[in-house]
PQR file of N, CA, C, O and H, with PARSE charges and radii, in Angstrom:
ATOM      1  N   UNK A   1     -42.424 -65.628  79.819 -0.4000 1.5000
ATOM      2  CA  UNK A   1     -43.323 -65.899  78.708 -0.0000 2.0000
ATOM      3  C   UNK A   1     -42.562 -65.930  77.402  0.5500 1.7000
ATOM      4  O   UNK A   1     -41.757 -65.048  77.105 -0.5500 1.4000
ATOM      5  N   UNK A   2     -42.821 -66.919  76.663 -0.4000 1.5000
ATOM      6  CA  UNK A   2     -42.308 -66.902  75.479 -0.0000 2.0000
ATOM      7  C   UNK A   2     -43.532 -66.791  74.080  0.5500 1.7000
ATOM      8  O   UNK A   2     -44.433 -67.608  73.889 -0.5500 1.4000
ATOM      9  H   UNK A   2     -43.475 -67.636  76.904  0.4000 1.0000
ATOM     10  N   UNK A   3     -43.232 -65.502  73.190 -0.4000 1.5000
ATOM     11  CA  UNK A   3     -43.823 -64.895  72.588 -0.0000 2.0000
ATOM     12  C   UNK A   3     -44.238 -66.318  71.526  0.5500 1.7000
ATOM     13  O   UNK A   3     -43.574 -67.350  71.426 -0.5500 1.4000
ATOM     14  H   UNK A   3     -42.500 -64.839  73.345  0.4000 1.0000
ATOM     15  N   UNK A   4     -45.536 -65.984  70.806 -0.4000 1.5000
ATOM     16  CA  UNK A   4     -45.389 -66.937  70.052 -0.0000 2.0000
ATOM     17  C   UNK A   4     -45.732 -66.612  68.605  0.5500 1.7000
ATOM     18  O   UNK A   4     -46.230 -65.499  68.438 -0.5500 1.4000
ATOM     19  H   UNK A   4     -46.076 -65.146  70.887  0.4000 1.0000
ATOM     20  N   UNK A   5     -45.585 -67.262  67.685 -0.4000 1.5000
ATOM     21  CA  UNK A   5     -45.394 -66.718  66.064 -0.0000 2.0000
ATOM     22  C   UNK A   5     -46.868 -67.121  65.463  0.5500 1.7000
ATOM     23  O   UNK A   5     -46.992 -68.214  64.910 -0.5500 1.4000
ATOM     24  H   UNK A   5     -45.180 -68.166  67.821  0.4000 1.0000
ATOM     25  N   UNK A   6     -47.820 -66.354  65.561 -0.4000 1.5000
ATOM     26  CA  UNK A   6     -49.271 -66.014  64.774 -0.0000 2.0000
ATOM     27  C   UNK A   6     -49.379 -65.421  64.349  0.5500 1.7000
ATOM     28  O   UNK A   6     -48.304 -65.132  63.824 -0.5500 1.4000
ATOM     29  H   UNK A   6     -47.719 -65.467  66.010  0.4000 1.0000
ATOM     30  N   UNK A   7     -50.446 -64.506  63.948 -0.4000 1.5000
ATOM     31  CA  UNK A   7     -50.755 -63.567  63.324 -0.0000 2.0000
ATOM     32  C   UNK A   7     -49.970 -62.622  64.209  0.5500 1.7000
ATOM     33  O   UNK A   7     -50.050 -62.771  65.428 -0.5500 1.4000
ATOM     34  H   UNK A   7     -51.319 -64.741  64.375  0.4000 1.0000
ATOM     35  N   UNK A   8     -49.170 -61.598  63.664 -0.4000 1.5000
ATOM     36  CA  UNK A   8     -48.849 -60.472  63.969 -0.0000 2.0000
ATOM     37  C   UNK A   8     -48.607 -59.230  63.065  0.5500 1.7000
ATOM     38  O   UNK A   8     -48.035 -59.276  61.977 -0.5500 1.4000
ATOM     39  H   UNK A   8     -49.105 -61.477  62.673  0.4000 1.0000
ATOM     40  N   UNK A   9     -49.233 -57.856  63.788 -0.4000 1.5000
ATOM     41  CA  UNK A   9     -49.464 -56.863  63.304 -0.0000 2.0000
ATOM     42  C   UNK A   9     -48.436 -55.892  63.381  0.5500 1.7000
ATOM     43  O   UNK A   9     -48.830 -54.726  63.419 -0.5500 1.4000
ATOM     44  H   UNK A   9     -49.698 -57.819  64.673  0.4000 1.0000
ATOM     45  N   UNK A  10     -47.012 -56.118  63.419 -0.4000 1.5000
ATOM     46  CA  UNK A  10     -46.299 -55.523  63.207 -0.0000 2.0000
ATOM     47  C   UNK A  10     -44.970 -56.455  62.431  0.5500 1.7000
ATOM     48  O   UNK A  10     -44.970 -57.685  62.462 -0.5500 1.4000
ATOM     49  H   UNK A  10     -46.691 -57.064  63.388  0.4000 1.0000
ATOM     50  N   UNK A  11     -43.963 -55.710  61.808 -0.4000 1.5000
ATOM     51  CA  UNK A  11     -43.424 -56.832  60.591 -0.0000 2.0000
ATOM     52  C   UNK A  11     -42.210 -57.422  61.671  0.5500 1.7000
ATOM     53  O   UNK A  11     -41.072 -57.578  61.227 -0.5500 1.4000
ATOM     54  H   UNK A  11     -43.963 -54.710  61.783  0.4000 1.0000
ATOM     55  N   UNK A  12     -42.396 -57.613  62.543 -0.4000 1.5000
ATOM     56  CA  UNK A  12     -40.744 -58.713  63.419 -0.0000 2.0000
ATOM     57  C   UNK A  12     -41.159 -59.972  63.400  0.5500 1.7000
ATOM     58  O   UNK A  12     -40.215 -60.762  63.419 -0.5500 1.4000
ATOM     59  H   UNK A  12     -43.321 -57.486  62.903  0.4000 1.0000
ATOM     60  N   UNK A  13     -42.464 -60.583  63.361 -0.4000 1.5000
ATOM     61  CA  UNK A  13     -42.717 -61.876  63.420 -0.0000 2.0000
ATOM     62  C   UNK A  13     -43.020 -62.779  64.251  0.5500 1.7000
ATOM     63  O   UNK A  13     -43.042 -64.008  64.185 -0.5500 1.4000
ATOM     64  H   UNK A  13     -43.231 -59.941  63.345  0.4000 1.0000
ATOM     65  N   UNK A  14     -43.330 -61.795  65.303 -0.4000 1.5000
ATOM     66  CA  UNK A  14     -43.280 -62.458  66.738 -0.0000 2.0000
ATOM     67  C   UNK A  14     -44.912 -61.761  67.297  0.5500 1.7000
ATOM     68  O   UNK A  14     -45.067 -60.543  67.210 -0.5500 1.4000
ATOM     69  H   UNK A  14     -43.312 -60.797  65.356  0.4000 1.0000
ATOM     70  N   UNK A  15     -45.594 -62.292  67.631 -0.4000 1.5000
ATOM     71  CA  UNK A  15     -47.149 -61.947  68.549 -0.0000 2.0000
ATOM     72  C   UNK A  15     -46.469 -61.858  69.480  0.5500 1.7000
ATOM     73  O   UNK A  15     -45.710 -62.740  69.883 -0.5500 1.4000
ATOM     74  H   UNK A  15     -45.468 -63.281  67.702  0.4000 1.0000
ATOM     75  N   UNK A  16     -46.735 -60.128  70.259 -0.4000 1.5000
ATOM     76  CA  UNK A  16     -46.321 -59.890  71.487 -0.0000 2.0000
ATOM     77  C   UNK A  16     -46.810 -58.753  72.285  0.5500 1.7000
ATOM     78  O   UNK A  16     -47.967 -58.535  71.924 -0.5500 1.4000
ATOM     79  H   UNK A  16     -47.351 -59.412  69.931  0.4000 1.0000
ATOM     80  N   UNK A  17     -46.422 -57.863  73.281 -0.4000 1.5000
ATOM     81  CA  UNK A  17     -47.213 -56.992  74.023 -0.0000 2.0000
ATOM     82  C   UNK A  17     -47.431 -55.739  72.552  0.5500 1.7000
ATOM     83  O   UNK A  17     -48.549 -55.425  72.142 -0.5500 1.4000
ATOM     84  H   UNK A  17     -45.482 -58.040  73.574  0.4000 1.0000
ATOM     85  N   UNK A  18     -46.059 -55.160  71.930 -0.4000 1.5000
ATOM     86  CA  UNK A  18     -45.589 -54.784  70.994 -0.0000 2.0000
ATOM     87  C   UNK A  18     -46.580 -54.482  69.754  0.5500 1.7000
ATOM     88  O   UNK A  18     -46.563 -53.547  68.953 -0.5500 1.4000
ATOM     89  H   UNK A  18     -45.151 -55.416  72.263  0.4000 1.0000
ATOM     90  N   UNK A  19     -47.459 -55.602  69.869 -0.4000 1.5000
ATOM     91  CA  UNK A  19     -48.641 -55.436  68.971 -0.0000 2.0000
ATOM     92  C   UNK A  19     -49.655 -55.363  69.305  0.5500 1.7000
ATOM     93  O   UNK A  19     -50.499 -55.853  68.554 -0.5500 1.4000
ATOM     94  H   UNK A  19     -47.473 -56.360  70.520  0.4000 1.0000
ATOM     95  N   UNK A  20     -50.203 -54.611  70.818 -0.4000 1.5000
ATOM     96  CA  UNK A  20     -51.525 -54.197  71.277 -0.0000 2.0000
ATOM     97  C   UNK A  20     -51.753 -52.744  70.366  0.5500 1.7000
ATOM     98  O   UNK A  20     -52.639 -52.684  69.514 -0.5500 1.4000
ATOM     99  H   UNK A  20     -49.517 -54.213  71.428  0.4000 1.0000
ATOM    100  N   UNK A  21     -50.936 -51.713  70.629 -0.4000 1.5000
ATOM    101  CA  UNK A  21     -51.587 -50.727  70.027 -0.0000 2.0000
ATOM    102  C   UNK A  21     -51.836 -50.921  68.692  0.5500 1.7000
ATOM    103  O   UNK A  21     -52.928 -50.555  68.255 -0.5500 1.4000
ATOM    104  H   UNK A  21     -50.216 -51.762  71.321  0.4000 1.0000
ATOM    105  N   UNK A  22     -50.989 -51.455  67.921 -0.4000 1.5000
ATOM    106  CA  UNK A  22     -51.438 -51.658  65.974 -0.0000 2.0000
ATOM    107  C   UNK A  22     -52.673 -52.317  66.404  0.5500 1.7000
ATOM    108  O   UNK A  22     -53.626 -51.710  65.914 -0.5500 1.4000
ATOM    109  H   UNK A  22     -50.102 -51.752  68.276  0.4000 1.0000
ATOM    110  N   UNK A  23     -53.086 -53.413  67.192 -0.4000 1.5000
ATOM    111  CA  UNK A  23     -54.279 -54.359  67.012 -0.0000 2.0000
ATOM    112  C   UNK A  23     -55.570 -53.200  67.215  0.5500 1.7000
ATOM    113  O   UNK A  23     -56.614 -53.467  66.620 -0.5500 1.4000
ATOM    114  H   UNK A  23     -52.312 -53.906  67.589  0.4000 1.0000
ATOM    115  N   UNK A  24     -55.530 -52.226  67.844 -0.4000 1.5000
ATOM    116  CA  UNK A  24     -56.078 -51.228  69.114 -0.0000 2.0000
ATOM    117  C   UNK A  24     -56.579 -50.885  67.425  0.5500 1.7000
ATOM    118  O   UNK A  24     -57.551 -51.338  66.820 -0.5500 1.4000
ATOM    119  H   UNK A  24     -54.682 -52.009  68.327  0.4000 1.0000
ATOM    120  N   UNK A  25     -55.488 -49.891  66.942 -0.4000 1.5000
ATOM    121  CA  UNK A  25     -55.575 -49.303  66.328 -0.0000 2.0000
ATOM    122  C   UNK A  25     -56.238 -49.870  64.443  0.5500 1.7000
ATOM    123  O   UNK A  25     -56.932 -49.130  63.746 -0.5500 1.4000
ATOM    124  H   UNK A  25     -54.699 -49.523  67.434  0.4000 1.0000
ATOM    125  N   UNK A  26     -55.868 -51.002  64.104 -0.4000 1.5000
ATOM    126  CA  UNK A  26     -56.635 -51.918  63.161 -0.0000 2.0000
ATOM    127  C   UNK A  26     -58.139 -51.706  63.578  0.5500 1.7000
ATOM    128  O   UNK A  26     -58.936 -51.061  62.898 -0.5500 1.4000
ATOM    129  H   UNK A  26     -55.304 -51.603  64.671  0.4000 1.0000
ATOM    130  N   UNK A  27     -58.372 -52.187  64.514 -0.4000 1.5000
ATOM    131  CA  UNK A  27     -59.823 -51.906  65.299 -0.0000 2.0000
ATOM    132  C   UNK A  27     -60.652 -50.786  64.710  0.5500 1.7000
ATOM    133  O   UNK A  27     -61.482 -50.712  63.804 -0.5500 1.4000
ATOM    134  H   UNK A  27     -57.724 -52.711  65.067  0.4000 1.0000
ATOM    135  N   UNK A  28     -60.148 -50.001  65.512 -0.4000 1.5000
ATOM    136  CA  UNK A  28     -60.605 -48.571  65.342 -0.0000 2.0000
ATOM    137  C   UNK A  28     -60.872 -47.347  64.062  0.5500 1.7000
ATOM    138  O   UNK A  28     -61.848 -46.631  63.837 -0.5500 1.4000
ATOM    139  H   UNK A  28     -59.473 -50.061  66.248  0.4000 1.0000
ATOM    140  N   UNK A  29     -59.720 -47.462  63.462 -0.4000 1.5000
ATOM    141  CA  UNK A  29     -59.047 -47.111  62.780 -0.0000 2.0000
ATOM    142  C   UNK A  29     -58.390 -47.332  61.293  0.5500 1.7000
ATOM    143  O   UNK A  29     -57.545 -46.561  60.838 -0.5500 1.4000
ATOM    144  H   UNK A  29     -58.927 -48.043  63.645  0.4000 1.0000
ATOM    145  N   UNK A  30     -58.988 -48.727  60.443 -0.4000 1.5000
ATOM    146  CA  UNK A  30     -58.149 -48.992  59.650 -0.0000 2.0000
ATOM    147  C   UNK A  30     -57.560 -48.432  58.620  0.5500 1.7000
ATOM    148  O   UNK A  30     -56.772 -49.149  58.004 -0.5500 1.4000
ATOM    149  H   UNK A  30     -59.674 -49.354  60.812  0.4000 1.0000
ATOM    150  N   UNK A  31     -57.775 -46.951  58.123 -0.4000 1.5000
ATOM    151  CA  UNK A  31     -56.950 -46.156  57.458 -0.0000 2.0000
ATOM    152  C   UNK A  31     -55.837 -45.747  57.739  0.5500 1.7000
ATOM    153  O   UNK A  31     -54.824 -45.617  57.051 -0.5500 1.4000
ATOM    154  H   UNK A  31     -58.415 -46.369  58.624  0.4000 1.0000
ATOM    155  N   UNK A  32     -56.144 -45.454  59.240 -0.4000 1.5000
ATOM    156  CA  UNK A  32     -54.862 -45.251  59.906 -0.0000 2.0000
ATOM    157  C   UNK A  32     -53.742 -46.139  60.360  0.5500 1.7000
ATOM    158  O   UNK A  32     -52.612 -45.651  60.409 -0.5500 1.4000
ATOM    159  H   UNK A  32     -56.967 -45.559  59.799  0.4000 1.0000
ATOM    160  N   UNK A  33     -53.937 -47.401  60.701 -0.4000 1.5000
ATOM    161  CA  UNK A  33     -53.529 -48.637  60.676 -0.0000 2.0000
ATOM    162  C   UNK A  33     -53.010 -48.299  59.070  0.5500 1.7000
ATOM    163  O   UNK A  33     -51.938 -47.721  58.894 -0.5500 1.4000
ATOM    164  H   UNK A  33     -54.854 -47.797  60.661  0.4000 1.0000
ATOM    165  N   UNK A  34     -53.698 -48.630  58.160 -0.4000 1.5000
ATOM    166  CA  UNK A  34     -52.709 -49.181  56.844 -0.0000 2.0000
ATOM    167  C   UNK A  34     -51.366 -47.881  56.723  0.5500 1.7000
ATOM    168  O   UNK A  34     -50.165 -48.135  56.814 -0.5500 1.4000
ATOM    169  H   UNK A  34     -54.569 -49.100  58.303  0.4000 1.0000
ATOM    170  N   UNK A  35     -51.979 -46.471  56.496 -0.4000 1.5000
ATOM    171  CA  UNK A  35     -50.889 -45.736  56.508 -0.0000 2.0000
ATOM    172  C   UNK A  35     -49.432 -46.285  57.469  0.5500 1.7000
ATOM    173  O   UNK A  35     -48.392 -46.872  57.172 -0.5500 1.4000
ATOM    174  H   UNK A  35     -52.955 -46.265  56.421  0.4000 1.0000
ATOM    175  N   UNK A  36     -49.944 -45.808  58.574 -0.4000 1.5000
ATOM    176  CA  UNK A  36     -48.732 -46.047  59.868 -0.0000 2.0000
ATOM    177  C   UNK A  36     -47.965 -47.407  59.530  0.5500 1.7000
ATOM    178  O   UNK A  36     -46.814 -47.414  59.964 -0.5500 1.4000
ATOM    179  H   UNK A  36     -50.789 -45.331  58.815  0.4000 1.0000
ATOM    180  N   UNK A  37     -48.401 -48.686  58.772 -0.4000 1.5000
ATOM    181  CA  UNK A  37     -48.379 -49.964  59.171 -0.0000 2.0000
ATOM    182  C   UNK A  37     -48.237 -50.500  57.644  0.5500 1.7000
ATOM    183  O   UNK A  37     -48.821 -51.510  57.250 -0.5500 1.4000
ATOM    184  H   UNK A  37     -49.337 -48.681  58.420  0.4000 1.0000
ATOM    185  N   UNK A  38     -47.505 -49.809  56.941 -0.4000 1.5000
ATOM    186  CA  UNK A  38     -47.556 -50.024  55.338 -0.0000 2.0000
ATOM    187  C   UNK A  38     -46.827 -51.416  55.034  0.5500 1.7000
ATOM    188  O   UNK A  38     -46.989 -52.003  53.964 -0.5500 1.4000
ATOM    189  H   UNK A  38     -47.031 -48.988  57.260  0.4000 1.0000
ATOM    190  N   UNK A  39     -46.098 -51.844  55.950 -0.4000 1.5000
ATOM    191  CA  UNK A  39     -45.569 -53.246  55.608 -0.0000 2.0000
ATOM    192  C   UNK A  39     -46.466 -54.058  56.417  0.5500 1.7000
ATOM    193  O   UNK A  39     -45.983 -55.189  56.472 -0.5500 1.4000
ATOM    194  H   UNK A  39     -45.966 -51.367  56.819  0.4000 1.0000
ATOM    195  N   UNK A  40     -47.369 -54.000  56.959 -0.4000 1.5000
ATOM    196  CA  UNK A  40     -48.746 -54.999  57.675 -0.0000 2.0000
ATOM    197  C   UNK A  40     -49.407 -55.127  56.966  0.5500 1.7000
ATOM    198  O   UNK A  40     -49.872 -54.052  56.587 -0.5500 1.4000
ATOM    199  H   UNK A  40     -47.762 -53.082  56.915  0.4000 1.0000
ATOM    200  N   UNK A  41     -49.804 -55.997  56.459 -0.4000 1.5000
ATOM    201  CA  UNK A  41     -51.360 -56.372  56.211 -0.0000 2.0000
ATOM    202  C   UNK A  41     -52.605 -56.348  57.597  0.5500 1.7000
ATOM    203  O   UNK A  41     -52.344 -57.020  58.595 -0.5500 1.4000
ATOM    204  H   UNK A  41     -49.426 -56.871  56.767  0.4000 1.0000
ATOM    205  N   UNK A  42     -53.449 -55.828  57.561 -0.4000 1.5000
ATOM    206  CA  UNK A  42     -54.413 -55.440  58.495 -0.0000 2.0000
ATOM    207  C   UNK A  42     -55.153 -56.444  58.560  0.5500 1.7000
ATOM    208  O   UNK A  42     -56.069 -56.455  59.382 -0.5500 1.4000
ATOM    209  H   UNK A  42     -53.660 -55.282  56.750  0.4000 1.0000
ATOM    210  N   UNK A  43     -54.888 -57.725  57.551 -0.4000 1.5000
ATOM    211  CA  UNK A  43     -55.905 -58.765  57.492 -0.0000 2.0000
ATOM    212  C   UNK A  43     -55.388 -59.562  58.812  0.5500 1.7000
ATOM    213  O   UNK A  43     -56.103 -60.375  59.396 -0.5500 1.4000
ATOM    214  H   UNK A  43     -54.144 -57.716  56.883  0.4000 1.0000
ATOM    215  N   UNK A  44     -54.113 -59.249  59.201 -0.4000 1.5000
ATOM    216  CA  UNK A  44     -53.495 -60.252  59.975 -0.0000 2.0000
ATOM    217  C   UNK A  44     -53.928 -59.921  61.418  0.5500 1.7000
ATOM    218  O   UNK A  44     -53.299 -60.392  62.366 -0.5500 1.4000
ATOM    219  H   UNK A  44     -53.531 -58.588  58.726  0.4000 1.0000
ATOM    220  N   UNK A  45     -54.917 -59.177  61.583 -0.4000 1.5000
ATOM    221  CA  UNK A  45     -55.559 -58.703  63.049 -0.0000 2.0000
ATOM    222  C   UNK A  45     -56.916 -59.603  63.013  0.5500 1.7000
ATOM    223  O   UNK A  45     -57.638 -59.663  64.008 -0.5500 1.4000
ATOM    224  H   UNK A  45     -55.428 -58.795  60.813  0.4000 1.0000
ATOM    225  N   UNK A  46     -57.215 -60.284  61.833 -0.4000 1.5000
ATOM    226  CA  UNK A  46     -58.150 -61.244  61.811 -0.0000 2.0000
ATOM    227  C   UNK A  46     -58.248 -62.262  62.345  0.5500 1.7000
ATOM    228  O   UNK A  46     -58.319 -63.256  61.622 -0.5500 1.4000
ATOM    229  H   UNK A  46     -56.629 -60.235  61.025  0.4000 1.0000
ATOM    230  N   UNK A  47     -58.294 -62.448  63.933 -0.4000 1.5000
ATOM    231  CA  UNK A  47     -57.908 -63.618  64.508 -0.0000 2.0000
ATOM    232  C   UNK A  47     -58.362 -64.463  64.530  0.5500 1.7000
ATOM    233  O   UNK A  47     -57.755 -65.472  64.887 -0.5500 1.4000
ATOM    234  H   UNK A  47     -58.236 -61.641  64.521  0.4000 1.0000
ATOM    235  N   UNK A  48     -59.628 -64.500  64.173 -0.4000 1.5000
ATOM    236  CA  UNK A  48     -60.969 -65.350  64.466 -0.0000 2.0000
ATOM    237  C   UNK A  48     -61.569 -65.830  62.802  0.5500 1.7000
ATOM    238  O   UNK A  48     -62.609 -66.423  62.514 -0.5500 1.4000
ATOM    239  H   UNK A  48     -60.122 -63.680  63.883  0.4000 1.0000
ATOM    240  N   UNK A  49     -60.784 -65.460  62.159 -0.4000 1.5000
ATOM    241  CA  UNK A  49     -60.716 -65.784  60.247 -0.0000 2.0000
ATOM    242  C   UNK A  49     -62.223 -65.472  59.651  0.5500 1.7000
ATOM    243  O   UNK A  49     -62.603 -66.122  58.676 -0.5500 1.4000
ATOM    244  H   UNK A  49     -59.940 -64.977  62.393  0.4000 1.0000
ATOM    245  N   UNK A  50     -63.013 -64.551  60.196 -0.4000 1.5000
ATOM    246  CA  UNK A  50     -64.073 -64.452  59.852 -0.0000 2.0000
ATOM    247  C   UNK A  50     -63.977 -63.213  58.569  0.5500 1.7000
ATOM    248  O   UNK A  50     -64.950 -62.522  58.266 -0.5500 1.4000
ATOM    249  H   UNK A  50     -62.705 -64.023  60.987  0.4000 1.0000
ATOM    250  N   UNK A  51     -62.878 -63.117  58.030 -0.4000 1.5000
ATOM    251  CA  UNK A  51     -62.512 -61.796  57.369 -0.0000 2.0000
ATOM    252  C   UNK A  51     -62.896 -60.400  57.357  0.5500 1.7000
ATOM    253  O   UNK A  51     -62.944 -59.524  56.494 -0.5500 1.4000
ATOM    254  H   UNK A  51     -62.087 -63.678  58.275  0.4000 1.0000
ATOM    255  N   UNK A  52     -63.207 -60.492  58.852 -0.4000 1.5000
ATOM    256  CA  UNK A  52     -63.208 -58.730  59.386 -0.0000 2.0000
ATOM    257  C   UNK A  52     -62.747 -58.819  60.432  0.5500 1.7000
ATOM    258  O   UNK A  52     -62.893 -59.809  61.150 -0.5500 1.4000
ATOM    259  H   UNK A  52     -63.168 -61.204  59.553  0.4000 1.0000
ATOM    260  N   UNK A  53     -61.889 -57.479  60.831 -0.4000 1.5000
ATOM    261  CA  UNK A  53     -60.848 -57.196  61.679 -0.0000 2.0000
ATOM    262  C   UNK A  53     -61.936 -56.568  62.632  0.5500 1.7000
ATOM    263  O   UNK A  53     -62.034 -55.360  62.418 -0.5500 1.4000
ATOM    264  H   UNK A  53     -61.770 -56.675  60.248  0.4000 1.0000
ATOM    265  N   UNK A  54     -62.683 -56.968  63.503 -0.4000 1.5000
ATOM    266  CA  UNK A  54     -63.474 -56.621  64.621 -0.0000 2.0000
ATOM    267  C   UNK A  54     -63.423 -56.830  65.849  0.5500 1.7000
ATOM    268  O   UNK A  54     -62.420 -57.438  66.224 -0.5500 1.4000
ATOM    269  H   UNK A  54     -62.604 -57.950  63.678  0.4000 1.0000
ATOM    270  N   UNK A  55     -64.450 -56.422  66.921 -0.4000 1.5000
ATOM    271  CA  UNK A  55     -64.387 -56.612  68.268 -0.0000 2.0000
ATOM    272  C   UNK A  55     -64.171 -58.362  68.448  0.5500 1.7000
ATOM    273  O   UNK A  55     -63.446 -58.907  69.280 -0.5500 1.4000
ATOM    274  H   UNK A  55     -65.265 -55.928  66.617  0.4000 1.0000
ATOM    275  N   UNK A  56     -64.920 -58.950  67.536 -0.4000 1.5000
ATOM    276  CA  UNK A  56     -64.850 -60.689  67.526 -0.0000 2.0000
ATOM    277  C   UNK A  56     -63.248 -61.177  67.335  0.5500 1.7000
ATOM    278  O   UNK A  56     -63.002 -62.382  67.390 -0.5500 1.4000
ATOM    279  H   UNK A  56     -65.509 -58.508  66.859  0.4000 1.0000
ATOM    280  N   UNK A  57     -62.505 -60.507  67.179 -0.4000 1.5000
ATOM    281  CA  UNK A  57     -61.204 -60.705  67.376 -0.0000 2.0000
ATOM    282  C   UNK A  57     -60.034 -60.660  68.362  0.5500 1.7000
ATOM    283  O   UNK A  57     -58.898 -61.130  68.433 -0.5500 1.4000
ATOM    284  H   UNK A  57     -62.705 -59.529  67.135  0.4000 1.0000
ATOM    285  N   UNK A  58     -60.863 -59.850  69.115 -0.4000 1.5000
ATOM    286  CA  UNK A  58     -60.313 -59.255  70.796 -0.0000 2.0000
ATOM    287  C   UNK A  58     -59.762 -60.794  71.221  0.5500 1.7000
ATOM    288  O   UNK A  58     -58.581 -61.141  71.221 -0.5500 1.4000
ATOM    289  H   UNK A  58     -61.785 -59.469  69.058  0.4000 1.0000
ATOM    290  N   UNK A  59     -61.232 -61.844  71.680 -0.4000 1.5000
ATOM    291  CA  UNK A  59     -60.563 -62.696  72.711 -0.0000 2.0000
ATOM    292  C   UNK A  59     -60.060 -63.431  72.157  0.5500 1.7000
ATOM    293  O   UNK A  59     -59.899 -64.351  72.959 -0.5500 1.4000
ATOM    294  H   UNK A  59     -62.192 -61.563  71.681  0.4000 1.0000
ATOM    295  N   UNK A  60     -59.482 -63.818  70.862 -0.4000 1.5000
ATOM    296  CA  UNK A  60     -58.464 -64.744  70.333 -0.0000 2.0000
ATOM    297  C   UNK A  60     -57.206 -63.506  70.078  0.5500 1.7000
ATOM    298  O   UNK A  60     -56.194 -64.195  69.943 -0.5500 1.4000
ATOM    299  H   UNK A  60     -59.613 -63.071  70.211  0.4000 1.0000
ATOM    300  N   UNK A  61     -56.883 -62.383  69.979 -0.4000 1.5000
ATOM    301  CA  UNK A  61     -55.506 -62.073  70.197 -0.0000 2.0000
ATOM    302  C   UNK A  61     -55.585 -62.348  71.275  0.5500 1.7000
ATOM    303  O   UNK A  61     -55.003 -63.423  71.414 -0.5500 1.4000
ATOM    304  H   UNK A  61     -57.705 -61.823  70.089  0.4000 1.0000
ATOM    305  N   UNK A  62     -56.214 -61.805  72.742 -0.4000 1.5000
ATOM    306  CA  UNK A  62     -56.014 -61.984  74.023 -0.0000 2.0000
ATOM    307  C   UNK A  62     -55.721 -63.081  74.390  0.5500 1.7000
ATOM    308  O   UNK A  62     -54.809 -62.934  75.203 -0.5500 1.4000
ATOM    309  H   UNK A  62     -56.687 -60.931  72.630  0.4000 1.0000
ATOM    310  N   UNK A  63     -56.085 -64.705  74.209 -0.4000 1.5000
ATOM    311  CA  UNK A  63     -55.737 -65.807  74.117 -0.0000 2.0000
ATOM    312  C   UNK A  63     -54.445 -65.973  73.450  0.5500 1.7000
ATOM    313  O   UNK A  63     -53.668 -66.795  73.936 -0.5500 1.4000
ATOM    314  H   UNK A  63     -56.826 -64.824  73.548  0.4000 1.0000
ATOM    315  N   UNK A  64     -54.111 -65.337  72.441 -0.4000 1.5000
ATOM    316  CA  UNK A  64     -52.399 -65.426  71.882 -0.0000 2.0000
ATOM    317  C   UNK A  64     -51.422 -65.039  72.300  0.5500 1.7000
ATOM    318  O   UNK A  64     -50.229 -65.209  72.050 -0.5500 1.4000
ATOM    319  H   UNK A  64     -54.742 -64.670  72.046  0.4000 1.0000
ATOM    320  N   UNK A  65     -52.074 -64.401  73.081 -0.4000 1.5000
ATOM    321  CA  UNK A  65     -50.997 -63.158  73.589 -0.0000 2.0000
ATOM    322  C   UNK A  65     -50.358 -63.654  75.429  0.5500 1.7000
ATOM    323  O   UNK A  65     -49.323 -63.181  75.899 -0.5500 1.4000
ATOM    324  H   UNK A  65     -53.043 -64.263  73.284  0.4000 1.0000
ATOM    325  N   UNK A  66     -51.061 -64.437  76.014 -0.4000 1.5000
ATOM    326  CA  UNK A  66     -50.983 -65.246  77.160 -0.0000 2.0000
ATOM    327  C   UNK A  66     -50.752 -66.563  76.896  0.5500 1.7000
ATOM    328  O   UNK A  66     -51.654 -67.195  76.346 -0.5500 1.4000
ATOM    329  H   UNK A  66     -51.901 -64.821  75.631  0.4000 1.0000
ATOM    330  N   UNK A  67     -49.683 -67.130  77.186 -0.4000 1.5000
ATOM    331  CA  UNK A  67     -49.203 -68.646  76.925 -0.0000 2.0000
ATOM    332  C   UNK A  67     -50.269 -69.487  77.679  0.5500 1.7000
ATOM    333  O   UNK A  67     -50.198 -70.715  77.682 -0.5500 1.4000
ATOM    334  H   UNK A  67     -48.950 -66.616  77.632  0.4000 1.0000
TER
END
């Protein structure tokens, strides 16, 4: 599989397994997300561009994340 360059929630630049827990954690969590993740923007877990980082975002990382 070759990773591919979308939105990603950690700063290497690459959408990959690598960024399930930050996404997990954006979810859940976004205070904790921004602390932990101070060079992320949390907007970038917005997959679905509806400008909230929600469950409606799941099946488009999941779709990014599988070639």
């Amino acid at each position: 599989r070759r990773p591919r360059v979308v939105h990603v929630l950690l700063s290497d630049g690459v959408l990959n397994e690598a960024d399930i827990d930050s996404f997990v954690l954006a979810l859940i969590d976004p205070a904790a997300f921004s602390a932990l993740q101070s060079c992320c923007s949390i907007s970038k877990g917005d997959m679905n561009t509806d400008t909230y980082v929600d469950g409606g975002d799941v099946p488009q990382f999941t779709d990014a994340l599988v070639p």
